[in-house]
Amino acid sequence: MSLIGKEIESFKAQAYNAGNGEFIEITDESLKGKWSVVCFYPADFTFVCPTELEDLQDQYATLQELGVEVYSVSTDTHFTHKAWHDHSEAISKIEYVMIGDPSQTISRNFDVLDEEAGLAQRGTFIIDPDGIVQAAEINADGIGRDASTLVGKVKAAQYVRNNPGEVCPAKWEEGSETLKPSLDLVGKI
Amino acid sequence: MSLIGKEIESFKAQAYNAGNGEFIEITDESLKGKWSVVCFYPADFTFVCPTELEDLQDQYATLQELGVEVYSVSTDTHFTHKAWHDHSEAISKIEYVMIGDPSQTISRNFDVLDEEAGLAQRGTFIIDPDGIVQAAEINADGIGRDASTLVGKVKAAQYVRNNPGEVCPAKWEEGSETLKPSLDLVGKI
Amino acid sequence: MSLIGKEIESFKAQAYNAGNGEFIEITDESLKGKWSVVCFYPADFTFVCPTELEDLQDQYATLQELGVEVYSVSTDTHFTHKAWHDHSEAISKIEYVMIGDPSQTISRNFDVLDEEAGLAQRGTFIIDPDGIVQAAEINADGIGRDASTLVGKVKAAQYVRNNPGEVCPAKWEEGSETLKPSLDLVGKI
Amino acid sequence: MSLIGKEIESFKAQAYNAGNGEFIEITDESLKGKWSVVCFYPADFTFVCPTELEDLQDQYATLQELGVEVYSVSTDTHFTHKAWHDHSEAISKIEYVMIGDPSQTISRNFDVLDEEAGLAQRGTFIIDPDGIVQAAEINADGIGRDASTLVGKVKAAQYVRNNPGEVCPAKWEEGSETLKPSLDLVGKI
Amino acid sequence: MSLIGKEIESFKAQAYNAGNGEFIEITDESLKGKWSVVCFYPADFTFVCPTELEDLQDQYATLQELGVEVYSVSTDTHFTHKAWHDHSEAISKIEYVMIGDPSQTISRNFDVLDEEAGLAQRGTFIIDPDGIVQAAEINADGIGRDASTLVGKVKAAQYVRNNPGEVCPAKWEEGSETLKPSLDLVGKI
Amino acid sequence: MSLIGKEIESFKAQAYNAGNGEFIEITDESLKGKWSVVCFYPADFTFVCPTELEDLQDQYATLQELGVEVYSVSTDTHFTHKAWHDHSEAISKIEYVMIGDPSQTISRNFDVLDEEAGLAQRGTFIIDPDGIVQAAEINADGIGRDASTLVGKVKAAQYVRNNPGEVCPAKWEEGSETLKPSLDLVGKI
Amino acid sequence: MSLIGKEIESFKAQAYNAGNGEFIEITDESLKGKWSVVCFYPADFTFVCPTELEDLQDQYATLQELGVEVYSVSTDTHFTHKAWHDHSEAISKIEYVMIGDPSQTISRNFDVLDEEAGLAQRGTFIIDPDGIVQAAEINADGIGRDASTLVGKVKAAQYVRNNPGEVCPAKWEEGSETLKPSLDLVGKI
Amino acid sequence: MSLIGKEIESFKAQAYNAGNGEFIEITDESLKGKWSVVCFYPADFTFVCPTELEDLQDQYATLQELGVEVYSVSTDTHFTHKAWHDHSEAISKIEYVMIGDPSQTISRNFDVLDEEAGLAQRGTFIIDPDGIVQAAEINADGIGRDASTLVGKVKAAQYVRNNPGEVCPAKWEEGSETLKPSLDLVGKI
Amino acid sequence: MSLIGKEIESFKAQAYNAGNGEFIEITDESLKGKWSVVCFYPADFTFVCPTELEDLQDQYATLQELGVEVYSVSTDTHFTHKAWHDHSEAISKIEYVMIGDPSQTISRNFDVLDEEAGLAQRGTFIIDPDGIVQAAEINADGIGRDASTLVGKVKAAQYVRNNPGEVCPAKWEEGSETLKPSLDLVGKI
Amino acid sequence: MSLIGKEIESFKAQAYNAGNGEFIEITDESLKGKWSVVCFYPADFTFVCPTELEDLQDQYATLQELGVEVYSVSTDTHFTHKAWHDHSEAISKIEYVMIGDPSQTISRNFDVLDEEAGLAQRGTFIIDPDGIVQAAEINADGIGRDASTLVGKVKAAQYVRNNPGEVCPAKWEEGSETLKPSLDLVGKI
């Protein structure tokens, strides 16, 4: 079984809070109590990564409004995260928390550690306020992610959480109809 | 490490080829030699599932043009798949191959089997012609998938395969610029 | 040693109550307190199965009068059971409970799971109110069962339970003589 | 998985051939090449047993005509079988082979050995000429079997063996129609 | 080390009390409190066995006078013991307890079970009132035992138990001299 | 299963040949090719032992005529055996081979070693020319054996060996009738 | 036993050749054939580290003249090494090879990996042309190393290698006397 | 991970206190409460060793002033240490404690035991008053150590201990500036 | 490590007290509280053994005066020991305790058991009043021991025990000087 | 079983040949081909040891004449042996080979290593030209050995080797009578 529906495992890490320029400690408990998006990428100072992180920043305000905190994670240290933020034009725009995972614990917890390379794969996870993983997306190296699809998934996950017993059909958008599972619907759609 | 970058494991299954109404046998070898999209869902005759499968059908022609074969998989039998196709308005439109996985082998291979329920989680996988998984997306129950994002990912994956040494940045779309990794780019983006 | 004389193992499953069209949860505890007939078959929407289940329905009233509840079980879901009931002329007559066993737990408990196919073998079990298996019959695929023999076995089993110390000889029918084991009978029959 | 569909395991035993009054050796190989009915019962000189064995004798001529050999088995010795045949009115009619299984090997092979008592449970097995078990029926102590149902099962099993691709529906009787599985039948019955 | 000097192990069995024609339960505890002779033989309704058991019956009165209970044991059932007693001229004279050991527990406890045949070897054991084995004799198949030697051994064993510190020399008979071990005797006989 | 019917295990030992006063080496192979009686006893220079060994000597001539070689065994050395023979009136009469077993190998092979004491129990074994144990008798300490019963057992064992298919009933004596097992005898005695 | 005197273990890593600004692959084989100094430090963009690496650069020319290649290693990537070199005044002076060890293989091989932190300890190793470690020095965090002592050690190690049978006493400096071990010196110094 | 940052393991040994010519017992506890330098060398009465130990003596007064106790260790006995001190001109100057480690426990604890030779490698360790190893240096045989570098390291280690939050850069000398880690320094040096 | 300095292990044995002609029980506890000499030899009634035991008897009075008890041990029984004492001129002089070790426990405890032969090797042990072995001497078969050397060793051992802190030099004899270990002596002898 | 009768195990060591002042390598093979005496002692520069080694030197000429080579062994190095020889009056007389065993291999091989102290116990071994241990003597610390007894043992061992079939009685001295084991002697001495 995949991570979907499971609670995130324990970790403790140092992070660079790009929003206020401070170093902070982040644990699995820090993610509880509100929605989170956790975005893994292989390494600072590389190619696809900054465009993905910049793209994620573009959705940051919208995600914040939805009550979602955003975390990026690589196996680099928080020192390197700060340095990258200081020196890269794209990365300097970032306002969310950049977690350093040199001990590889978080990457291993989310099953995205490439053991041979010591780097994380490009996985994005949506986690609910109970710490339960609700959605996962992982791409091979070389293929960038589109952060805009995250917003729709978060909205659907939040709708389902707030409206137990209803389900969001494919391509569901906020405001459109949901499905209320009932015996009559079985085999009727 | 996730399934990304790994070759699919061996399986053998009966399927309902909704395109021509025949029962056929599908193995892991059937997926080699062209691109594949494999779409898992929990069960026939349920709620979110038909809207997702219908949505996937809407992209089928486009995916076919890109040389991609589409497979849906649940732990139902191929008999049930045919019956669903016969009786459901939404499902009757489907033209791709519907694989029956009552032995749970394929669902277990792709790590999406909910052992307790005996049902597959909502996972979608893009597999290249070598049988290597290039992208994965899994959602919790109750949250539908949007098949249209598959097309973009397939295009990016195909571009990267056909143009070794280039990478697609976030939100890349066919025709837009890619990145050629070079030493000069390090720390410059 | 076979299952005969052993108590049924723990399970929990979703079922379609064909009698009133509702979905219900069934556990091993549901079977305690009255007599039960549990009838396994490979798959919905197949060939021999509907004739067997229809034949079992023909005996349902008689079995009900004997205080026996009837359950059919396949590794299909309860959703598929309802759909089959909705669409098949033969199955639509069924009034007993159709248990979905996609997790394969019940089929494995009764030792009738074909692991390779993920389907149940054609086993029928008579279970007494204490949950003890009293009779079992299993046929290879392709050979249908005759539900009418169940009635006689149930009557014999009930007679023996109600009249401890007496035994039903071969071909015993309700009302005919039983045997009271006594030292004098040893070697006399 | 039950014994159905599996080949019988190796054994060697002494038997009393009640047909001609001789002692013979029987092995698993003796059962190959023709159809067999193997009928286990707890013990010689007991109560239900003679009525069951007598009942089986009543079907012996019919089974012989169908090319079926009949074997009864208990954990008594072949000496005791002969003595029972010599002294019991009911048993003296028997003409088939009575196997002695004091080593408990055959009873264990067919999973009907009550280890604590050292006696066999009341199991009946139909075995095809390849030594594959085609049908099994086991009853609790105190409940007699009806040998007449064996004839119908043997005929159905023989029909299926001789007409590959056809299946016998429930309550099938010789001469009545069978089903030829075809795609069109799926969900149509 | 042999069984001599060891306490008998736990068992529970059904027996035919040939003395009064009743079925009784015998356990290892039944043997405690008085002297016992336990006589194993391969099978009822065979050749050497009845002459040995008859010979043992001839000594039964004498053994009873010595306070010894006699038990015969084979892996046949108590039902078969009764039948043998009913039908055999030699066996019908027996008045002692005939234990049925179809579960093979007692034969295994006394190390006389031929596992391959499932039958007991021809062993005779003298057990004291504490359940300690005092003498054992085992013969190959085909060689009968002489029960009369039992009486002498029992008397010697009883004498030694009643006169601690004295020993019976070879060929000792009741009333003849025993030896009182003393330092002076060492090397003097 | 007891030692009866099993071949003796390998050993090598020094012995005192009391017949000619020489030290010789004896192995398991020495016992093959003719009948043997092997008589274990606890220790030289003790109480019961000399009377038993003397008693065995009294039967030596008769046993020799039957082609039987006799061996006594204790865990004493062959040196001590010679010394005992030199100094004890009873033992000085002995003409058979006295085996020294200080390594305890033979006593352990015949399952008569009292590990705690390091001494052999009072076991007597009859071994046929193939090295197969045909009869065993073991008594508790304090109870002497009667060597005269050995002669009868040897004769019966030899008769059975020479007349395959016949068996000696209880109390059989040379010249008296044996039993030829036949089907007709079953249950007739 | 420490690493001294042992051959370095196998590894493969990406490195930033600060001398010419290129990315290169370095393996354990790259270190064979000439003398090497390998200098581990915790992380790029931190505090003590740049002063140590700068200090090492100050000795680089001298070490080069002695035929020694210099490698710095941290668990950062080669991308981060380049970025640090691009942006830090101290580090920009570096001309030797900066190895990225995100897979932690090299740090683990040299026993300086702090598993909990995922960072290397401050270890410096001198390795001879056969890949054998000749000297090691490790300091706790917070205590900087003095690269100048490396030169003296390398010279001593080279002298000993080139003059087998001579040894350098404490505080030995190039040109000063060495010791030739001889029997006469034993106990004389 | 190396020994740096770990507490020393338990040991008990006899030593020669060269300062006052007495034999004393030294344990791991003796090293707690003040700073220690522990200097391993292969063997008494050999070549490089006396020059190193003499060199260490030259720093002894300075180290004492810094509150550091000095211990030399080889696998020789304390008897041999005294004899060497008595007879060698170089060694006779020594005033610190010479520990005998014939049981090899201490050498094994510090991972400097050459198991094959049974001799210690040339390791020097600085241990803080909590028994935590702060610095280690090990050289191959044939290469002498320079004790003067110890003084600088001890001073740096003491400064860091006394001024938590400050770090000593490379080549730091007493009185010169230290670094106070702050966010602003990241990537600025 | 040899037995020297270890406490003797637990045992219980029967012995012949040659001094008063009685049989007694000896345990490891019997040896505590006074000095003991334990002398193993292969077997009674053999060649070298009596001369050694006689030689030991010649020292018995002297050893008794020193408060030493003497025990001889072989794997023979105490019965055989008495017989040997009765019949051998040399052995009849013995007045000490002759332990029988047929269970081989003591011989195994003192590591002198030849497992293949089941006999003890020629070992002599001096044990102090605390049950601690102080001296051991073992010779190959064929080489006799000289008991007179025992007296000297016992005296030296007693002197050391009574004068803690003094040691007996080689060839020390009662009354001659001992050595008081002091620092001054180190390297002075 | 003790070492007596076993071949010495493999070792390799450095030694000080006190006879000519050279360092040599000694292996187990060096001891083959002639008689050897190997004398273990705890440590150089201690108390009892020099008197024992001096005493051994006093017998060296005699032992040499008998073709015996002498070796002393302690866990000190050969360097320390030379130093002791240089500085001790007693030891300076030594002409035999002093083996250094700092790896403790030889001491462990001869079972005289005190693991806790890392020192050898006071064991002396006589080894024949085949490398078989013929005699062993071990004393507790504090008790010196008397080398003169070695000469007698060596002569006896050599006599037995040269005159197979004869044995030396206790206190045997060269020229005195030996015993020829014969049957007549058993129990006669």
CSV table of N, CA, C and O in Angstrom, one decimal, chain B residues 114-160:
chain,number,residue,atom,x,y,z
B,114,ASP,N,-4.8,-1.8,-1.1
B,114,ASP,CA,-5.2,-1.7,0.3
B,114,ASP,C,-5.5,-3.1,0.8
B,114,ASP,O,-6.6,-3.6,0.5
B,115,GLU,N,-4.6,-3.7,1.5
B,115,GLU,CA,-4.7,-5.1,1.9
B,115,GLU,C,-5.9,-5.4,2.7
B,115,GLU,O,-6.6,-6.4,2.5
B,116,GLU,N,-6.3,-4.5,3.5
B,116,GLU,CA,-7.4,-4.7,4.4
B,116,GLU,C,-8.7,-4.8,3.6
B,116,GLU,O,-9.6,-5.7,3.8
B,117,ALA,N,-8.9,-3.9,2.6
B,117,ALA,CA,-10.1,-3.8,1.8
B,117,ALA,C,-10.0,-4.7,0.6
B,117,ALA,O,-11.1,-5.1,0.1
B,118,GLY,N,-8.8,-5.1,0.2
B,118,GLY,CA,-8.7,-5.9,-1.0
B,118,GLY,C,-9.0,-5.1,-2.3
B,118,GLY,O,-9.2,-5.7,-3.4
B,119,LEU,N,-8.9,-3.8,-2.2
B,119,LEU,CA,-9.1,-2.9,-3.3
B,119,LEU,C,-7.9,-2.0,-3.7
B,119,LEU,O,-7.1,-1.8,-2.8
B,120,ALA,N,-7.8,-1.6,-4.9
B,120,ALA,CA,-6.7,-0.7,-5.3
B,120,ALA,C,-7.0,0.7,-4.9
B,120,ALA,O,-8.1,1.2,-4.9
B,121,GLN,N,-5.9,1.5,-4.6
B,121,GLN,CA,-6.0,2.9,-4.4
B,121,GLN,C,-6.0,3.6,-5.8
B,121,GLN,O,-5.6,3.0,-6.8
B,122,ARG,N,-6.3,4.9,-5.8
B,122,ARG,CA,-6.5,5.7,-7.0
B,122,ARG,C,-5.1,6.1,-7.5
B,122,ARG,O,-4.8,7.3,-7.5
B,123,GLY,N,-4.3,5.2,-8.1
B,123,GLY,CA,-3.0,5.5,-8.6
B,123,GLY,C,-3.0,5.6,-10.1
B,123,GLY,O,-3.6,4.7,-10.8
B,124,THR,N,-2.3,6.5,-10.7
B,124,THR,CA,-2.1,6.6,-12.1
B,124,THR,C,-0.6,6.6,-12.4
B,124,THR,O,0.2,7.3,-11.8
B,125,PHE,N,-0.2,5.8,-13.4
B,125,PHE,CA,1.3,5.6,-13.7
B,125,PHE,C,1.5,5.8,-15.2
B,125,PHE,O,0.8,5.3,-16.0
B,126,ILE,N,2.6,6.6,-15.5
B,126,ILE,CA,3.0,6.7,-16.9
B,126,ILE,C,4.3,5.8,-17.0
B,126,ILE,O,5.2,6.0,-16.2
B,127,ILE,N,4.3,4.9,-18.0
B,127,ILE,CA,5.3,3.9,-18.1
B,127,ILE,C,5.9,4.1,-19.5
B,127,ILE,O,5.2,4.2,-20.5
B,128,ASP,N,7.3,4.2,-19.6
B,128,ASP,CA,7.9,4.4,-20.9
B,128,ASP,C,8.0,3.0,-21.7
B,128,ASP,O,7.7,2.0,-21.2
B,129,PRO,N,8.4,3.1,-23.0
B,129,PRO,CA,8.5,1.9,-23.8
B,129,PRO,C,9.4,0.8,-23.2
B,129,PRO,O,9.4,-0.4,-23.7
B,130,ASP,N,10.3,1.1,-22.3
B,130,ASP,CA,11.2,0.1,-21.6
B,130,ASP,C,10.6,-0.4,-20.4
B,130,ASP,O,11.2,-1.2,-19.7
B,131,GLY,N,9.3,0.0,-20.1
B,131,GLY,CA,8.7,-0.6,-18.9
B,131,GLY,C,9.1,0.1,-17.6
B,131,GLY,O,8.9,-0.4,-16.5
B,132,ILE,N,9.7,1.3,-17.8
B,132,ILE,CA,10.2,2.1,-16.6
B,132,ILE,C,9.1,3.1,-16.2
B,132,ILE,O,8.6,3.8,-17.1
B,133,VAL,N,8.8,3.2,-14.9
B,133,VAL,CA,7.8,4.1,-14.5
B,133,VAL,C,8.4,5.5,-14.5
B,133,VAL,O,9.5,5.8,-14.0
B,134,GLN,N,7.7,6.4,-15.2
B,134,GLN,CA,8.2,7.8,-15.3
B,134,GLN,C,7.5,8.8,-14.4
B,134,GLN,O,8.0,9.9,-14.1
B,135,ALA,N,6.2,8.5,-14.1
B,135,ALA,CA,5.4,9.4,-13.3
B,135,ALA,C,4.4,8.6,-12.5
B,135,ALA,O,3.9,7.6,-13.0
B,136,ALA,N,4.0,9.1,-11.3
B,136,ALA,CA,3.0,8.4,-10.5
B,136,ALA,C,2.2,9.5,-9.8
B,136,ALA,O,2.7,10.5,-9.4
B,137,GLU,N,0.9,9.2,-9.7
B,137,GLU,CA,0.1,10.1,-8.9
B,137,GLU,C,-1.0,9.3,-8.2
B,137,GLU,O,-1.6,8.4,-8.8
B,138,ILE,N,-1.1,9.5,-6.9
B,138,ILE,CA,-2.1,8.7,-6.2
B,138,ILE,C,-2.9,9.6,-5.3
B,138,ILE,O,-2.3,10.5,-4.6
B,139,ASN,N,-4.2,9.5,-5.3
B,139,ASN,CA,-5.1,10.3,-4.5
B,139,ASN,C,-5.8,9.5,-3.5
B,139,ASN,O,-6.1,8.3,-3.7
B,140,ALA,N,-6.2,10.1,-2.4
B,140,ALA,CA,-7.0,9.4,-1.4
B,140,ALA,C,-8.4,9.2,-2.0
B,140,ALA,O,-8.8,9.8,-2.9
B,141,ASP,N,-9.1,8.2,-1.4
B,141,ASP,CA,-10.5,8.0,-1.8
B,141,ASP,C,-11.3,9.3,-1.7
B,141,ASP,O,-11.1,10.1,-0.7
B,142,GLY,N,-12.2,9.5,-2.6
B,142,GLY,CA,-13.1,10.7,-2.4
B,142,GLY,C,-12.6,11.9,-3.2
B,142,GLY,O,-13.3,12.8,-3.5
B,143,ILE,N,-11.3,11.8,-3.7
B,143,ILE,CA,-10.8,12.9,-4.5
B,143,ILE,C,-10.5,12.4,-5.9
B,143,ILE,O,-9.7,11.5,-6.1
B,144,GLY,N,-11.3,12.9,-6.9
B,144,GLY,CA,-11.1,12.5,-8.3
B,144,GLY,C,-9.8,13.0,-8.9
B,144,GLY,O,-9.3,14.0,-8.5
B,145,ARG,N,-9.4,12.3,-10.0
B,145,ARG,CA,-8.2,12.7,-10.7
B,145,ARG,C,-8.6,13.5,-12.0
B,145,ARG,O,-9.7,13.4,-12.5
B,146,ASP,N,-7.7,14.3,-12.5
B,146,ASP,CA,-8.0,15.1,-13.7
B,146,ASP,C,-7.1,14.5,-14.8
B,146,ASP,O,-5.9,14.7,-14.8
B,147,ALA,N,-7.7,13.8,-15.7
B,147,ALA,CA,-6.9,13.0,-16.7
B,147,ALA,C,-6.1,14.0,-17.7
B,147,ALA,O,-5.1,13.6,-18.3
B,148,SER,N,-6.6,15.2,-17.8
B,148,SER,CA,-6.0,16.1,-18.7
B,148,SER,C,-4.5,16.4,-18.4
B,148,SER,O,-3.7,16.7,-19.3
B,149,THR,N,-4.2,16.3,-17.1
B,149,THR,CA,-2.8,16.6,-16.7
B,149,THR,C,-1.8,15.5,-17.2
B,149,THR,O,-0.6,15.7,-17.3
B,150,LEU,N,-2.4,14.4,-17.5
B,150,LEU,CA,-1.6,13.2,-18.0
B,150,LEU,C,-0.9,13.6,-19.3
B,150,LEU,O,0.2,13.2,-19.6
B,151,VAL,N,-1.7,14.2,-20.2
B,151,VAL,CA,-1.2,14.5,-21.5
B,151,VAL,C,0.1,15.4,-21.5
B,151,VAL,O,1.1,15.1,-22.1
B,152,GLY,N,0.0,16.4,-20.6
B,152,GLY,CA,1.2,17.2,-20.5
B,152,GLY,C,2.4,16.5,-20.0
B,152,GLY,O,3.5,16.6,-20.5
B,153,LYS,N,2.2,15.6,-19.0
B,153,LYS,CA,3.3,14.9,-18.4
B,153,LYS,C,3.9,13.9,-19.5
B,153,LYS,O,5.1,13.7,-19.5
B,154,VAL,N,3.0,13.2,-20.2
B,154,VAL,CA,3.4,12.3,-21.2
B,154,VAL,C,4.3,13.0,-22.2
B,154,VAL,O,5.4,12.6,-22.6
B,155,LYS,N,3.8,14.2,-22.7
B,155,LYS,CA,4.6,15.0,-23.7
B,155,LYS,C,6.0,15.3,-23.1
B,155,LYS,O,7.0,15.2,-23.8
B,156,ALA,N,6.0,15.8,-21.8
B,156,ALA,CA,7.3,16.1,-21.3
B,156,ALA,C,8.2,14.9,-21.2
B,156,ALA,O,9.4,15.0,-21.5
B,157,ALA,N,7.7,13.8,-20.7
B,157,ALA,CA,8.5,12.6,-20.6
B,157,ALA,C,9.0,12.2,-22.0
B,157,ALA,O,10.1,11.7,-22.1
B,158,GLN,N,8.1,12.3,-23.0
B,158,GLN,CA,8.6,11.9,-24.3
B,158,GLN,C,9.6,12.8,-24.9
B,158,GLN,O,10.6,12.4,-25.5
B,159,TYR,N,9.5,14.1,-24.6
B,159,TYR,CA,10.5,15.1,-25.0
B,159,TYR,C,11.8,14.7,-24.4
B,159,TYR,O,12.9,14.7,-25.1
B,160,VAL,N,11.8,14.5,-23.1
B,160,VAL,CA,13.1,14.2,-22.4
B,160,VAL,C,13.7,12.9,-23.0
B,160,VAL,O,14.9,12.8,-23.2
